[in-house]
């Protein structure tokens, strides 16, 4: 090769980089101005690097056996950026594949094809008013919820994080709260800028001013004095779990609804988004987003039950340690949990299997469950040993779950991996409720064992935000259908 000739592999890579760089501002514009999140086969392109845009496009070939080049998908993004749209999650990869290889073009121009496939949101009336959000508590889940809500900043943002409520108020508290939001040992640096305003006792993050309010109880805050009204309070403390306790929030001026980030007691609805979110009614004042494990297993269990039927089964959770456990051996009211979390595997109980029935009643009384806490700080696994209503084989069950992850109403909840090398740390930051590890699937006649990974912090937080959006009246469709 002479000096003037460029290596074709390098030339191809440079072309992909150039198109990815052209895509980034359009992806941001669509999200900021219209609330439209762009994905490629389920992978969000919001706030990602050019390399991750390229990697996301490689998923198309993995799933379809046919590649879609960035130069082929870019014109679709370019056309969308010129349209007036209502909030949606739009899969650029599926649109481009359907047009170029899926037989859906029907002789249409790209613009006309988009108008047909995205008819639900193109030129649609977007009359939903923005909703104030308050985080009551600012621990592991609270800070991840803050990150998710802050990344939605823009002219068309419907979920406005207005305040966090915590106990304390000691000297230096504001700085420490901001620092914990800025840096996370598991999830890394905050993607953006964080400063504090001592005069207003606020954290400023990517243009969002978040009031830090100190309170000793949920019924002791007048939110209206901070300009907050008709708010949804997301209680992530785990202290109050019944209607009497959570109802205290509703006594504070400016609060309209309450969402709990833990399983609720009594008659409060436990919602697993994607499974029973249709149960959310406009007049519901208090709801629960269930637990991280219930969110991980219920979508997969529903999918399997809908296709094969589930006679009975056992769910064993291999769960990362949590803040409830001890760093070193010390007293704990629960059995075994007093022993050092980073040094031991700890057998404990879980109510997640029984809680499935609250979101998916068809499995009431059919599942048992237990848990083992292990010395990892995040990402867990559910091992589901199921007796099905009919016989199948490993290939058929995996293919069904693959298609469910790509093309179903559960595509935002269920992810699917065929990697033989994936381990727990690879899934930190996953936005899915659960990820089916197809290489570990075992099937014999009507007996199946499924292995489902889940980021018990970030993936769960994404599910909480989806429930909150629906409580706010914001229904974001996944397109194309």
C-alpha positions in Angstrom: 0.0 0.0 0.0 1.5 3.3 -1.0 1.6 6.3 1.4 -1.4 8.0 -0.3 -3.7 5.0 0.0 -5.7 4.7 3.2 -6.4 1.4 4.9 -10.0 0.5 4.0 -10.7 -0.6 7.6 -9.5 2.7 8.9 -11.5 4.6 6.3 -14.7 2.7 7.2 -14.1 3.5 10.9 -13.6 7.1 10.2 -16.8 7.3 8.2 -18.8 5.8 11.0 -17.2 8.2 13.5 -18.1 11.2 11.3 -21.8 10.1 11.1 -21.9 9.4 14.8 -20.6 12.9 15.4 -23.3 14.3 13.1 -26.0 12.3 15.0 -25.1 13.6 18.5 -26.5 17.1 18.2 -29.7 15.8 16.5 -30.2 13.3 19.3 -29.9 16.0 21.9 -32.1 18.4 20.0 -34.9 15.8 19.7 -34.8 15.1 23.4 -34.5 18.6 24.7 -37.1 20.1 22.4 -39.6 17.3 22.1 -38.9 14.7 24.7 -38.1 12.2 22.0 -35.5 9.6 23.1 -33.6 7.9 20.3 -32.6 4.2 20.6 -31.0 1.5 18.4 -32.4 -1.9 19.2 -33.3 -0.9 22.7 -30.0 0.9 23.4 -30.5 4.5 24.3 -28.3 7.0 22.4 -29.0 9.8 24.8 -25.8 11.4 26.2 -23.6 8.6 24.8 -20.3 8.8 23.1 -19.7 8.4 19.3 -18.2 5.0 20.1 -21.3 3.9 21.8 -23.5 5.1 18.9 -21.3 2.9 16.6 -21.5 -0.1 19.0 -25.3 0.2 19.2 -25.6 0.0 15.4 -23.6 -3.3 15.5 -26.5 -4.8 17.5 -28.6 -4.8 14.4 -26.4 -7.3 12.6 -26.3 -9.4 15.8 -30.1 -9.6 16.0 -31.1 -9.5 12.3 -28.1 -11.0 10.5 -28.0 -7.9 8.3 -26.0 -4.7 9.0 -27.4 -1.2 8.9 -24.7 1.4 8.3 -24.7 4.7 10.1 -24.9 6.4 6.7 -28.1 4.5 6.2 -29.7 5.4 9.5 -28.6 9.1 9.6 -31.1 10.3 7.0 -33.9 9.0 9.3 -32.6 11.0 12.2 -32.0 14.0 10.1 -35.7 13.9 8.9 -37.0 13.4 12.4 -35.1 16.5 13.6 -37.2 18.6 11.2 -40.5 17.3 12.4 -42.8 18.5 15.2 -43.2 15.6 17.6 -44.7 14.6 20.9 -42.7 12.7 23.5 -41.8 9.1 22.5 -39.0 6.5 22.6 -38.1 6.0 18.9 -35.9 3.1 17.8 -33.8 4.5 14.9 -32.3 1.0 14.2 -35.7 -0.6 13.7 -36.9 2.2 11.5 -33.8 2.0 9.3 -33.8 -1.8 9.2 -37.5 -2.0 8.3 -37.0 0.5 5.5 -33.8 -0.9 3.9 -34.1 -4.6 4.7 -37.5 -5.4 6.3 -39.7 -4.8 3.3 -41.6 -1.9 4.9 -40.6 0.9 2.6 -43.5 0.4 0.1 -42.0 2.9 -2.3 -42.3 5.7 0.2 -39.7 8.5 0.7 -38.0 8.5 4.1 -40.1 11.4 5.3 -43.4 9.7 4.3 -42.2 6.4 5.8 -41.5 8.2 9.1 -44.8 9.9 9.1 -46.5 6.6 8.7 -44.5 4.7 11.3 -44.5 7.6 13.8 -48.0 8.8 13.2 -48.9 8.6 16.9 -46.5 11.4 17.7 -45.7 13.4 14.5 -47.6 16.7 14.5 -49.5 15.4 17.6 -50.9 17.8 20.2 -48.6 17.8 23.3 -50.8 19.3 25.9 -49.4 17.6 29.0 -48.4 20.1 31.7 -45.0 19.7 33.4 -45.1 18.1 36.8 -43.1 19.0 39.9 -41.1 16.0 41.4 -39.8 15.9 44.9 -37.4 13.2 46.1 -38.0 12.4 49.8 -34.7 10.8 50.8 -31.4 11.0 49.0 -29.7 7.7 49.4 -28.6 5.2 46.7 -31.9 5.1 44.8 -32.7 8.8 45.5 -29.4 9.9 43.8 -29.9 7.7 40.8 -33.4 9.0 40.4 -32.0 12.5 40.5 -29.5 11.6 37.7 -32.3 10.2 35.6 -34.6 13.2 36.1 -31.8 15.7 35.5 -30.8 14.1 32.2 -34.4 14.9 31.0 -33.6 18.6 31.1 -35.0 20.6 28.2 -37.7 22.8 26.9 -40.1 19.9 26.7 -39.2 18.3 30.0 -42.4 17.1 31.8 -40.8 15.8 34.9 -39.1 18.7 36.8 -37.0 17.7 39.8 -37.7 20.6 42.1 -36.5 19.5 45.5 -35.0 16.8 47.7 -36.0 16.4 51.3 -33.6 15.0 53.9 -32.9 15.1 57.6 -30.0 17.1 58.9 -29.0 20.6 58.1 -25.6 20.5 59.8 -22.7 22.6 58.6 -21.3 21.2 55.3 -24.4 19.1 54.6 -25.2 20.8 51.3 -21.6 20.2 50.0 -21.7 16.5 51.0 -25.1 15.9 49.3 -23.8 17.6 46.1 -20.5 15.6 46.3 -22.4 12.3 46.6 -24.5 13.2 43.5 -21.3 14.2 41.6 -19.3 11.1 42.3 -20.4 7.5 42.7 -18.1 4.5 43.3 -20.3 2.2 41.2 -22.0 4.4 38.6 -19.2 6.8 38.1 -19.0 10.5 37.6 -22.2 12.5 37.1 -22.6 13.4 33.4 -22.5 17.2 33.6 -21.9 20.1 36.0 -22.9 20.3 39.7 -22.5 23.4 41.8 -24.2 24.6 45.1 -25.9 27.8 46.0 -25.7 28.3 49.8 -27.9 31.4 49.7 -30.9 29.4 48.4 -29.7 26.1 49.8 -29.8 24.5 46.4 -27.9 22.1 44.2 -27.6 23.2 40.6 -27.1 20.4 38.1 -27.0 20.9 34.4 -29.3 24.0 34.6 -31.7 22.4 37.1 -32.0 24.2 40.5 -32.9 21.6 43.2 -33.9 22.9 46.5 -32.6 21.0 49.5 -35.2 21.0 52.2 -34.6 19.7 55.8 -37.5 18.1 57.6 -38.2 15.6 60.4 -41.3 14.2 58.9 -43.4 13.8 55.6 -46.2 16.0 56.9 -44.0 18.9 58.0 -43.2 20.6 54.7 -45.0 23.4 53.0 -43.8 22.9 49.4 -45.8 25.8 48.1 -43.5 28.3 49.9 -40.8 27.0 47.5 -43.0 27.4 44.4 -43.7 23.7 44.3 -47.3 22.6 43.8 -49.3 19.5 42.6 -46.1 17.5 43.1 -45.4 13.8 43.0 -43.3 12.9 46.0 -41.0 9.8 45.4 -40.4 8.4 48.9 -37.1 6.4 48.7 -36.5 6.2 52.4 -38.2 2.9 52.9 -39.4 4.0 56.4 -43.1 4.3 55.6 -44.7 1.5 53.6 -48.4 1.6 54.5 -51.2 4.0 53.7 -51.1 5.6 57.1 -47.4 6.4 56.9 -47.2 7.4 53.2 -50.5 9.3 53.6 -48.6 11.8 55.8 -47.0 13.2 52.6 -50.4 14.2 51.4 -50.9 16.4 54.5 -48.0 18.6 53.3 -49.2 21.6 51.1 -48.3 21.2 47.5 -48.3 17.3 47.3 -50.7 15.6 45.0 -49.4 12.0 44.8 -46.8 9.7 46.5 -44.7 6.9 45.0 -42.9 4.4 47.2 -39.6 2.8 46.0 -40.2 -0.4 48.0 -42.9 -3.0 48.3 -46.0 -1.5 49.9 -48.2 -3.1 52.6 -51.9 -3.3 52.7 -54.1 -2.4 49.7 -51.6 0.0 48.0 -51.0 -1.1 44.4 -47.6 -2.5 43.7 -46.8 -1.6 40.1 -44.2 -3.3 37.8 -44.1 -1.1 34.8 -44.7 -3.1 31.6 -46.8 -5.7 33.4 -49.6 -4.0 35.4 -49.0 -0.2 34.7 -52.5 -0.2 33.2 -53.8 -0.5 36.8 -52.6 3.1 37.4 -55.7 5.3 37.6 -55.8 9.1 37.5 -57.2 9.3 41.0 -54.6 7.0 42.6 -52.9 9.0 45.3 -50.4 6.5 46.7 -48.6 3.8 44.7 -45.6 1.5 45.1 -43.0 0.6 42.4 -42.5 -2.8 44.1 -38.9 -4.0 44.7 -35.9 -4.3 42.4 -36.2 -8.1 42.3 -39.9 -8.1 41.7 -39.3 -5.7 38.8 -36.6 -8.0 37.4 -38.4 -11.3 37.4 -42.1 -10.4 36.8 -41.7 -9.2 33.1 -39.8 -12.4 32.2 -42.3 -14.6 34.2 -45.2 -12.9 32.5 -43.7 -13.5 29.0 -43.0 -17.2 29.8 -46.4 -17.7 31.3 -48.2 -16.1 28.3 -46.5 -18.4 25.9 -46.0 -21.7 27.8 -47.9 -21.4 31.0 -46.2 -21.8 34.4 -47.4 -24.5 36.7 -45.1 -23.7 39.6 -41.5 -22.7 40.3 -38.8 -21.4 42.6 -36.9 -18.2 42.3 -33.5 -18.0 44.0 -32.0 -14.5 44.1 -28.2 -14.0 44.1 -28.3 -10.4 45.4 -25.5 -7.8 45.8 -25.2 -6.6 49.4 -27.1 -3.4 50.3 -26.8 -0.6 52.8 -29.0 -2.5 55.2 -26.1 -4.9 55.9 -23.0 -4.4 58.0 -19.6 -3.6 56.7 -18.1 -5.7 59.5 -19.7 -8.0 62.0 -22.1 -6.1 64.2 -25.6 -6.3 65.6 -28.5 -6.6 63.2 -32.1 -7.4 64.1 -32.4 -9.9 61.1 -30.9 -13.4 61.1 -27.4 -13.6 59.6 -27.5 -10.0 58.3 -25.2 -8.9 61.2 -22.3 -10.7 59.5 -19.9 -8.8 57.3 -21.4 -8.2 53.9 -18.1 -7.8 51.9 -16.7 -11.1 53.4 -19.6 -13.5 53.4 -22.4 -15.0 51.3 -25.5 -14.6 53.5 -28.6 -16.6 53.2 -31.7 -14.5 53.7 -35.4 -14.3 52.8 -37.1 -12.4 50.0 -40.7 -11.6 49.4 -40.1 -10.9 45.7 -41.5 -14.3 44.5 -44.8 -13.9 46.4 -44.9 -10.2 45.5 -45.1 -11.2 41.8 -48.7 -12.1 42.3 -49.5 -8.5 43.3 -48.5 -7.3 39.8 -49.3 -10.5 37.9 -52.1 -12.4 39.7 -52.0 -15.4 37.3 -49.0 -16.7 39.3 -50.5 -16.4 42.8 -49.5 -19.3 45.0 -47.3 -20.8 42.3 -43.8 -19.5 43.3 -41.5 -19.8 46.2 -38.4 -17.8 46.7 -35.2 -17.3 48.7 -32.1 -15.1 48.5 -28.4 -15.2 49.0 -26.6 -11.9 49.6 -23.1 -11.9 48.0 -20.0 -9.7 48.3 -20.6 -7.5 45.2 -21.8 -3.9 45.6 -24.3 -3.9 42.6 -25.9 -6.1 40.0 -27.8 -9.2 41.0 -29.2 -12.3 39.5 -32.5 -14.3 39.7 -32.4 -18.0 39.0 -35.9 -19.1 38.0 -36.5 -22.9 38.2 -39.9 -23.3 36.4 -42.3 -26.1 35.6 -44.0 -25.1 32.4 -47.4 -26.0 31.1 -46.0 -27.5 28.0 -42.7 -29.0 26.7 -40.2 -27.0 24.8 -36.5 -26.9 24.2 -33.7 -24.5 24.9 -33.5 -23.0 21.4 -37.2 -22.3 21.2 -37.4 -20.7 24.6 -34.4 -18.5 24.0 -35.7 -17.4 20.6 -39.0 -16.5 22.1 -37.4 -14.5 24.8 -35.1 -12.8 22.3 -38.1 -11.7 20.2 -39.9 -10.6 23.3 -36.9 -8.4 24.2 -36.9 -6.8 20.8 -40.5 -6.7 19.6 -43.1 -6.7 22.4 -44.7 -4.5 25.0 -42.0 -5.6 27.4 -39.1 -4.4 25.2 -38.2 -1.7 27.7 -38.2 -4.2 30.6 -36.5 -7.3 29.2 -33.0 -7.3 27.7 -31.4 -10.4 26.2 -27.7 -11.4 25.9 -26.1 -14.2 24.0 -22.6 -13.4 25.2 -20.6 -16.3 26.6 -18.3 -13.9 28.5 -20.7 -11.5 30.3 -20.3 -11.0 34.0 -22.1 -8.9 36.6 -19.9 -5.8 36.3 -20.7 -5.6 32.6 -24.3 -4.8 33.4 -23.8 -1.8 35.8 -25.9 1.0 34.4 -28.4 -1.3 32.5 -31.7 0.5 32.0 -33.7 -2.7 31.8 -35.6 -4.4 34.6 -33.9 -7.7 33.8 -31.5 -9.2 31.3 -32.0 -12.8 30.2 -28.7 -14.7 30.0 -29.5 -17.1 27.1 -26.2 -19.0 27.3 -27.2 -20.2 30.8 -30.7 -21.3 29.9 -31.5 -25.0 30.8 -34.5 -26.8 29.4 -35.5 -30.4 29.7 -39.0 -31.4 28.6 -41.4 -29.0 30.5 -38.7 -27.9 33.1 -36.8 -24.7 32.5 -34.1 -22.8 34.4 -33.7 -19.1 33.4 -30.9 -16.8 34.6 -31.9 -13.2 34.7 -29.4 -10.4 35.6 -30.5 -7.0 36.9 -28.9 -3.8 38.0 -30.7 -3.7 41.3 -30.0 0.1 41.6 -30.0 1.7 38.2 -32.3 -0.6 36.3 -34.8 -0.4 39.1 -34.6 3.4 39.2 -35.5 3.4 35.5 -38.6 1.5 36.3 -39.5 3.9 39.1 -39.3 6.8 36.7 -41.5 5.1 34.2 -44.2 4.6 36.9 -43.8 8.3 38.0 -44.3 9.4 34.4 -47.5 7.5 34.1 -48.7 9.0 37.4 -48.0 12.4 35.9 -50.2 11.5 32.9 -47.2 11.2 30.6 -47.6 8.2 28.3 -44.5 7.7 26.2 -45.0 5.2 23.4 -42.3 2.9 22.0 -42.1 3.3 18.3 -42.2 1.9 15.7 -44.9 -0.5 17.0 
